[in-house]
Amino acid sequence: MEKVSYILIVDYGSQLTQLIARRIREQGVFSRVISCNLLKGQGTTFVGQKDDLLKGVVLSGGPESVGGQNSHSFDEQLFDLDVPILGICFGMQIIAEVHGGKVEFGTNREFGRSIVRAHGKSMLLGEIQDFKNDAGHGLLNVWMSHGDSVTKLPPQFKVIASSADCAIAGIADEKKHVYGLQFHPEASHTTQGKKILERFCKSICKCPSSWTMKEFSRNKIAEIKKLVGEDKVLLGLSGGVDSSVVAKLLDMAIGQQLMCIFVDTGMLRKNEANQVMKTFENSFSGIVRKVDAREVFFRKLKGVIDPEEKRKIIGALFVEIFERESEKFTDVTWLAQGTIYPDIIESAGTESAGAAKKIKSHHNVGGLPDKLALKLLEPIKALFKDEVRQLGLELGLRKDLVNRHPFPGPGLGIRVIGEVTSAKVAILQKADEILLELLKTQIIGKEDVSKGLAMEDNIGKSWYEATAQAFCVFLPLKTVGVKGDDRSYDWVIAIRIVNSTDFMTANAARLPFELIELISSEIINKVNDVSRVVLDISNKPPATIEWE
Ligand code: XMP
């Protein structure tokens, strides 16, 4: 992992842990997340190896009760590290319990917005406030989400915050720099939350703001050069943001030693294959090879209707082609992958110790076989998606390429519902091109904000930039229409446009009706075989973003 000063976040299973990590990084301070289960484990204690770069620890919230049946064990060695500690929600309850306080179950439940009064001019909250009451006390708007509460303060600690329903909403042992907050400073509803985390990281932990993408790219390029030496590296380039940024980074680090394989499955967006090749082929020192596999993909998908079967066929074929093509490159010893930090956190916090790990699986292309036996290079695995985008810009990639919406591995194969044929894909590509073009050219104005369709900070952005993902879906269904004076009997296209930050949940985006109408009429008028357009307004959950 990166060699910069950092704050360690111990994850006890809160939905908000990633948000804590991001809020800290937004201040230019590097943060790492580790599962509480890994603190003590497999003979190596993460804690206990004194790390000079570790400047502070945050204990996250979590769904369990302290001392409850399923409660996570707590590694008390954390307190021997001699760095400041901040416990949030469940994290504060652990601190209280370990230091001789008392936590009670199910007392004073609070879920949602609350107002907290700061006490005692603590180093953590002193002078931070949203407003004052008549008595001149500083008050904070906060987000609470707890069923259990600290009901007895541990000795040596003082109360630094309280609310009407929660007498002990913040605790501190200022001598030892151990703090606890019952509310969530990482949640956006805690309006001063950013300031509180900044106070903890910068003033209390004295962690420098050394986390910038400029520094990252400089260090990473040097690190890759050293690690790879004279070896050759293979990269599966999809044209998506992550693999494009990895490609650019590797090109800058090792130039001609990089070999890229781009597979044209025939199920990409319109002109995607040409654009990817144009972007990378002539601007890289190494080889960028396009494999035209369109015919075989359509052949293998003939007659297949079941979504899972389609996914499996596409995944397996991709692996087969990648494997066959990679054998044509001799002396390759590394496989590069665009793994990013959420992938690492979501696979149970398994931060790998070093870069040289044998391949077992390849989540981007659906599981490459062990026999490739290459060493794995994952240069952006410490970054969140927005940081990958910042890095891309830092490296000089085009803004439109860096800010692209995600595109699923199986491509349009899972956006043509039912059997996939090249004719249906061609219809879908045309409709999709129209949708994306309109979203990219229509700009958000003040009136959209006043209608509640967009946030203030989106004024001046295109609808494409302001939404997380937008695409068309081909429905295997014909309906009647009138085109000119003639009766038509043609296909239906569904449009799906969502807002989402993590793609685990998503809301159907609200767009001006005039724009939706324009998209519909343009598609029906310009795509011959379409007679009707429908809008998908389902949220995730229960619907997923993709239809298959
Ligand atoms: P769902 O449909 O699960 O999609 O709500 C969530 C996000 O994941 C993308 N997606 C995929 N990406 N391979 C990928 O690389 C896949 O098989 C795949 N399936 C869904 C989807 O586009 C959305 O952004």
mmCIF file of C-alpha atoms in Angstrom, residues 376-545:
data_model
loop_
_atom_site.group_PDB
_atom_site.id
_atom_site.type_symbol
_atom_site.label_atom_id
_atom_site.label_comp_id
_atom_site.label_asym_id
_atom_site.label_seq_id
_atom_site.Cartn_x
_atom_site.Cartn_y
_atom_site.Cartn_z
ATOM 1 C CA LEU A 376 -0.745 -9.402 -10.580
ATOM 2 C CA LEU A 377 -0.264 -5.662 -10.883
ATOM 3 C CA GLU A 378 -3.069 -3.535 -9.440
ATOM 4 C CA PRO A 379 -1.752 0.026 -9.459
ATOM 5 C CA ILE A 380 -5.018 1.803 -8.579
ATOM 6 C CA LYS A 381 -6.264 -0.542 -5.901
ATOM 7 C CA ALA A 382 -5.905 2.150 -3.218
ATOM 8 C CA LEU A 383 -8.236 4.565 -5.017
ATOM 9 C CA PHE A 384 -11.945 5.289 -4.897
ATOM 10 C CA LYS A 385 -13.720 5.838 -8.224
ATOM 11 C CA ASP A 386 -13.677 9.623 -7.972
ATOM 12 C CA GLU A 387 -9.943 9.487 -7.233
ATOM 13 C CA VAL A 388 -9.396 7.260 -10.300
ATOM 14 C CA ARG A 389 -11.094 9.977 -12.334
ATOM 15 C CA GLN A 390 -8.886 12.689 -10.781
ATOM 16 C CA LEU A 391 -5.825 10.572 -11.547
ATOM 17 C CA GLY A 392 -6.948 10.136 -15.154
ATOM 18 C CA LEU A 393 -7.144 13.906 -15.564
ATOM 19 C CA GLU A 394 -3.785 14.340 -13.840
ATOM 20 C CA LEU A 395 -2.254 11.921 -16.355
ATOM 21 C CA GLY A 396 -3.731 13.889 -19.228
ATOM 22 C CA LEU A 397 -6.630 11.662 -20.274
ATOM 23 C CA ARG A 398 -9.548 13.487 -21.881
ATOM 24 C CA LYS A 399 -12.286 14.707 -19.511
ATOM 25 C CA ASP A 400 -15.062 12.990 -21.471
ATOM 26 C CA LEU A 401 -13.212 9.669 -21.304
ATOM 27 C CA VAL A 402 -12.537 9.974 -17.590
ATOM 28 C CA ASN A 403 -16.121 10.938 -16.729
ATOM 29 C CA ARG A 404 -17.829 8.178 -18.689
ATOM 30 C CA HIS A 405 -20.736 6.289 -17.205
ATOM 31 C CA PRO A 406 -19.983 2.683 -16.225
ATOM 32 C CA PHE A 407 -20.628 0.005 -18.829
ATOM 33 C CA PRO A 408 -21.160 -3.637 -17.829
ATOM 34 C CA GLY A 409 -18.667 -6.333 -18.846
ATOM 35 C CA PRO A 410 -21.265 -8.319 -20.874
ATOM 36 C CA GLY A 411 -22.139 -5.059 -22.660
ATOM 37 C CA LEU A 412 -25.253 -4.781 -24.804
ATOM 38 C CA GLY A 413 -25.603 -8.560 -24.547
ATOM 39 C CA ILE A 414 -27.560 -8.000 -21.332
ATOM 40 C CA ARG A 415 -29.366 -4.933 -22.630
ATOM 41 C CA VAL A 416 -31.045 -6.808 -25.475
ATOM 42 C CA ILE A 417 -33.658 -8.696 -23.515
ATOM 43 C CA GLY A 418 -34.001 -12.279 -24.695
ATOM 44 C CA GLU A 419 -32.091 -13.586 -27.698
ATOM 45 C CA VAL A 420 -29.249 -11.358 -28.887
ATOM 46 C CA THR A 421 -28.796 -10.833 -32.609
ATOM 47 C CA SER A 422 -26.580 -8.398 -34.480
ATOM 48 C CA ALA A 423 -29.689 -6.705 -35.943
ATOM 49 C CA LYS A 424 -31.151 -6.030 -32.486
ATOM 50 C CA VAL A 425 -27.796 -4.791 -31.192
ATOM 51 C CA ALA A 426 -27.587 -2.391 -34.152
ATOM 52 C CA ILE A 427 -31.025 -0.946 -33.298
ATOM 53 C CA LEU A 428 -30.059 -0.605 -29.649
ATOM 54 C CA GLN A 429 -26.746 1.080 -30.522
ATOM 55 C CA LYS A 430 -28.543 3.722 -32.598
ATOM 56 C CA ALA A 431 -31.109 4.442 -29.866
ATOM 57 C CA ASP A 432 -28.403 4.553 -27.206
ATOM 58 C CA GLU A 433 -26.310 6.979 -29.243
ATOM 59 C CA ILE A 434 -29.287 9.348 -29.529
ATOM 60 C CA LEU A 435 -30.012 9.161 -25.802
ATOM 61 C CA LEU A 436 -26.404 9.840 -24.790
ATOM 62 C CA GLU A 437 -25.964 12.636 -27.299
ATOM 63 C CA LEU A 438 -29.059 14.457 -26.016
ATOM 64 C CA LEU A 439 -28.026 14.022 -22.383
ATOM 65 C CA LYS A 440 -24.571 15.364 -23.218
ATOM 66 C CA THR A 441 -25.812 18.433 -25.069
ATOM 67 C CA GLN A 442 -28.727 19.490 -22.826
ATOM 68 C CA ILE A 443 -27.443 21.708 -20.031
ATOM 69 C CA ILE A 444 -28.943 22.086 -16.555
ATOM 70 C CA GLY A 445 -30.267 25.557 -15.777
ATOM 71 C CA LYS A 446 -31.666 27.448 -12.798
ATOM 72 C CA GLU A 447 -35.230 26.471 -13.724
ATOM 73 C CA ASP A 448 -34.317 22.774 -13.305
ATOM 74 C CA VAL A 449 -33.101 23.532 -9.793
ATOM 75 C CA SER A 450 -36.265 25.463 -8.924
ATOM 76 C CA LYS A 451 -38.379 22.539 -10.197
ATOM 77 C CA GLY A 452 -36.456 20.270 -7.832
ATOM 78 C CA LEU A 453 -34.913 18.264 -10.698
ATOM 79 C CA ALA A 454 -31.269 19.099 -10.013
ATOM 80 C CA MET A 455 -29.032 20.417 -7.238
ATOM 81 C CA GLU A 456 -27.578 23.944 -7.336
ATOM 82 C CA ASP A 457 -24.045 22.683 -8.000
ATOM 83 C CA ASN A 458 -25.208 20.959 -11.189
ATOM 84 C CA ILE A 459 -26.113 24.214 -12.953
ATOM 85 C CA GLY A 460 -24.070 24.451 -16.139
ATOM 86 C CA LYS A 461 -23.402 20.714 -16.266
ATOM 87 C CA SER A 462 -24.959 18.428 -18.860
ATOM 88 C CA TRP A 463 -27.560 15.850 -17.819
ATOM 89 C CA TYR A 464 -24.998 13.194 -18.703
ATOM 90 C CA GLU A 465 -22.529 14.667 -16.226
ATOM 91 C CA ALA A 466 -25.194 15.073 -13.562
ATOM 92 C CA THR A 467 -26.466 11.482 -13.694
ATOM 93 C CA ALA A 468 -24.643 8.284 -12.779
ATOM 94 C CA GLN A 469 -25.697 6.002 -15.601
ATOM 95 C CA ALA A 470 -27.957 6.245 -18.642
ATOM 96 C CA PHE A 471 -28.704 3.689 -21.329
ATOM 97 C CA CYS A 472 -31.327 2.098 -23.553
ATOM 98 C CA VAL A 473 -32.723 -1.418 -23.290
ATOM 99 C CA PHE A 474 -34.110 -3.377 -26.263
ATOM 100 C CA LEU A 475 -37.409 -5.066 -25.388
ATOM 101 C CA PRO A 476 -38.360 -8.195 -27.359
ATOM 102 C CA LEU A 477 -41.798 -6.861 -27.955
ATOM 103 C CA LYS A 478 -43.542 -5.358 -30.966
ATOM 104 C CA THR A 479 -46.286 -2.757 -30.704
ATOM 105 C CA VAL A 480 -48.458 -0.875 -33.172
ATOM 106 C CA GLY A 481 -47.773 2.711 -34.165
ATOM 107 C CA VAL A 482 -48.329 5.192 -36.989
ATOM 108 C CA LYS A 483 -45.404 6.489 -38.981
ATOM 109 C CA GLY A 484 -46.419 8.964 -41.659
ATOM 110 C CA ASP A 485 -49.710 7.593 -42.969
ATOM 111 C CA ASP A 486 -48.696 4.021 -42.447
ATOM 112 C CA ARG A 487 -49.341 1.569 -39.686
ATOM 113 C CA SER A 488 -46.113 0.431 -38.076
ATOM 114 C CA TYR A 489 -45.504 -2.650 -36.005
ATOM 115 C CA ASP A 490 -42.094 -2.295 -34.437
ATOM 116 C CA TRP A 491 -39.876 -2.784 -31.380
ATOM 117 C CA VAL A 492 -39.959 -1.036 -28.003
ATOM 118 C CA ILE A 493 -36.972 0.716 -26.412
ATOM 119 C CA ALA A 494 -36.830 1.406 -22.679
ATOM 120 C CA ILE A 495 -34.704 4.220 -21.297
ATOM 121 C CA ARG A 496 -33.010 3.878 -17.954
ATOM 122 C CA ILE A 497 -31.366 6.877 -16.298
ATOM 123 C CA VAL A 498 -30.274 6.669 -12.659
ATOM 124 C CA ASN A 499 -28.614 8.631 -9.919
ATOM 125 C CA SER A 500 -26.332 6.693 -7.642
ATOM 126 C CA THR A 501 -23.107 7.148 -5.731
ATOM 127 C CA ASP A 502 -22.096 3.539 -5.177
ATOM 128 C CA PHE A 503 -24.376 1.630 -7.617
ATOM 129 C CA MET A 504 -25.499 -0.562 -4.712
ATOM 130 C CA THR A 505 -28.606 1.585 -4.493
ATOM 131 C CA ALA A 506 -29.949 3.886 -7.188
ATOM 132 C CA ASN A 507 -32.863 6.209 -7.879
ATOM 133 C CA ALA A 508 -34.505 6.783 -11.230
ATOM 134 C CA ALA A 509 -33.278 10.247 -12.243
ATOM 135 C CA ARG A 510 -35.843 13.045 -12.589
ATOM 136 C CA LEU A 511 -35.446 14.835 -15.883
ATOM 137 C CA PRO A 512 -37.451 17.685 -17.420
ATOM 138 C CA PHE A 513 -40.412 16.152 -19.197
ATOM 139 C CA GLU A 514 -39.581 18.142 -22.357
ATOM 140 C CA LEU A 515 -36.217 16.376 -22.482
ATOM 141 C CA ILE A 516 -37.774 12.939 -22.022
ATOM 142 C CA GLU A 517 -40.238 13.740 -24.816
ATOM 143 C CA LEU A 518 -37.406 14.879 -27.074
ATOM 144 C CA ILE A 519 -35.443 11.676 -26.428
ATOM 145 C CA SER A 520 -38.517 9.606 -27.221
ATOM 146 C CA SER A 521 -39.393 11.407 -30.440
ATOM 147 C CA GLU A 522 -35.789 11.448 -31.688
ATOM 148 C CA ILE A 523 -35.443 7.702 -31.144
ATOM 149 C CA ILE A 524 -38.773 6.878 -32.800
ATOM 150 C CA ASN A 525 -38.085 9.208 -35.726
ATOM 151 C CA LYS A 526 -34.490 8.258 -36.325
ATOM 152 C CA VAL A 527 -34.375 4.552 -35.565
ATOM 153 C CA ASN A 528 -36.334 2.730 -38.235
ATOM 154 C CA ASP A 529 -37.483 -0.326 -36.384
ATOM 155 C CA VAL A 530 -38.671 1.338 -33.181
ATOM 156 C CA SER A 531 -42.271 2.431 -32.684
ATOM 157 C CA ARG A 532 -42.398 3.165 -28.963
ATOM 158 C CA VAL A 533 -40.179 4.386 -26.120
ATOM 159 C CA VAL A 534 -40.911 3.753 -22.432
ATOM 160 C CA LEU A 535 -39.213 5.157 -19.323
ATOM 161 C CA ASP A 536 -38.055 2.947 -16.466
ATOM 162 C CA ILE A 537 -38.802 4.698 -13.182
ATOM 163 C CA SER A 538 -37.943 1.880 -10.784
ATOM 164 C CA ASN A 539 -35.472 2.405 -7.958
ATOM 165 C CA LYS A 540 -32.809 -0.037 -6.821
ATOM 166 C CA PRO A 541 -33.737 -1.912 -4.679
ATOM 167 C CA PRO A 542 -35.990 -3.629 -5.524
ATOM 168 C CA ALA A 543 -35.119 -3.321 -9.247
ATOM 169 C CA THR A 544 -31.491 -3.606 -10.352
ATOM 170 C CA ILE A 545 -29.933 -1.013 -12.623
#
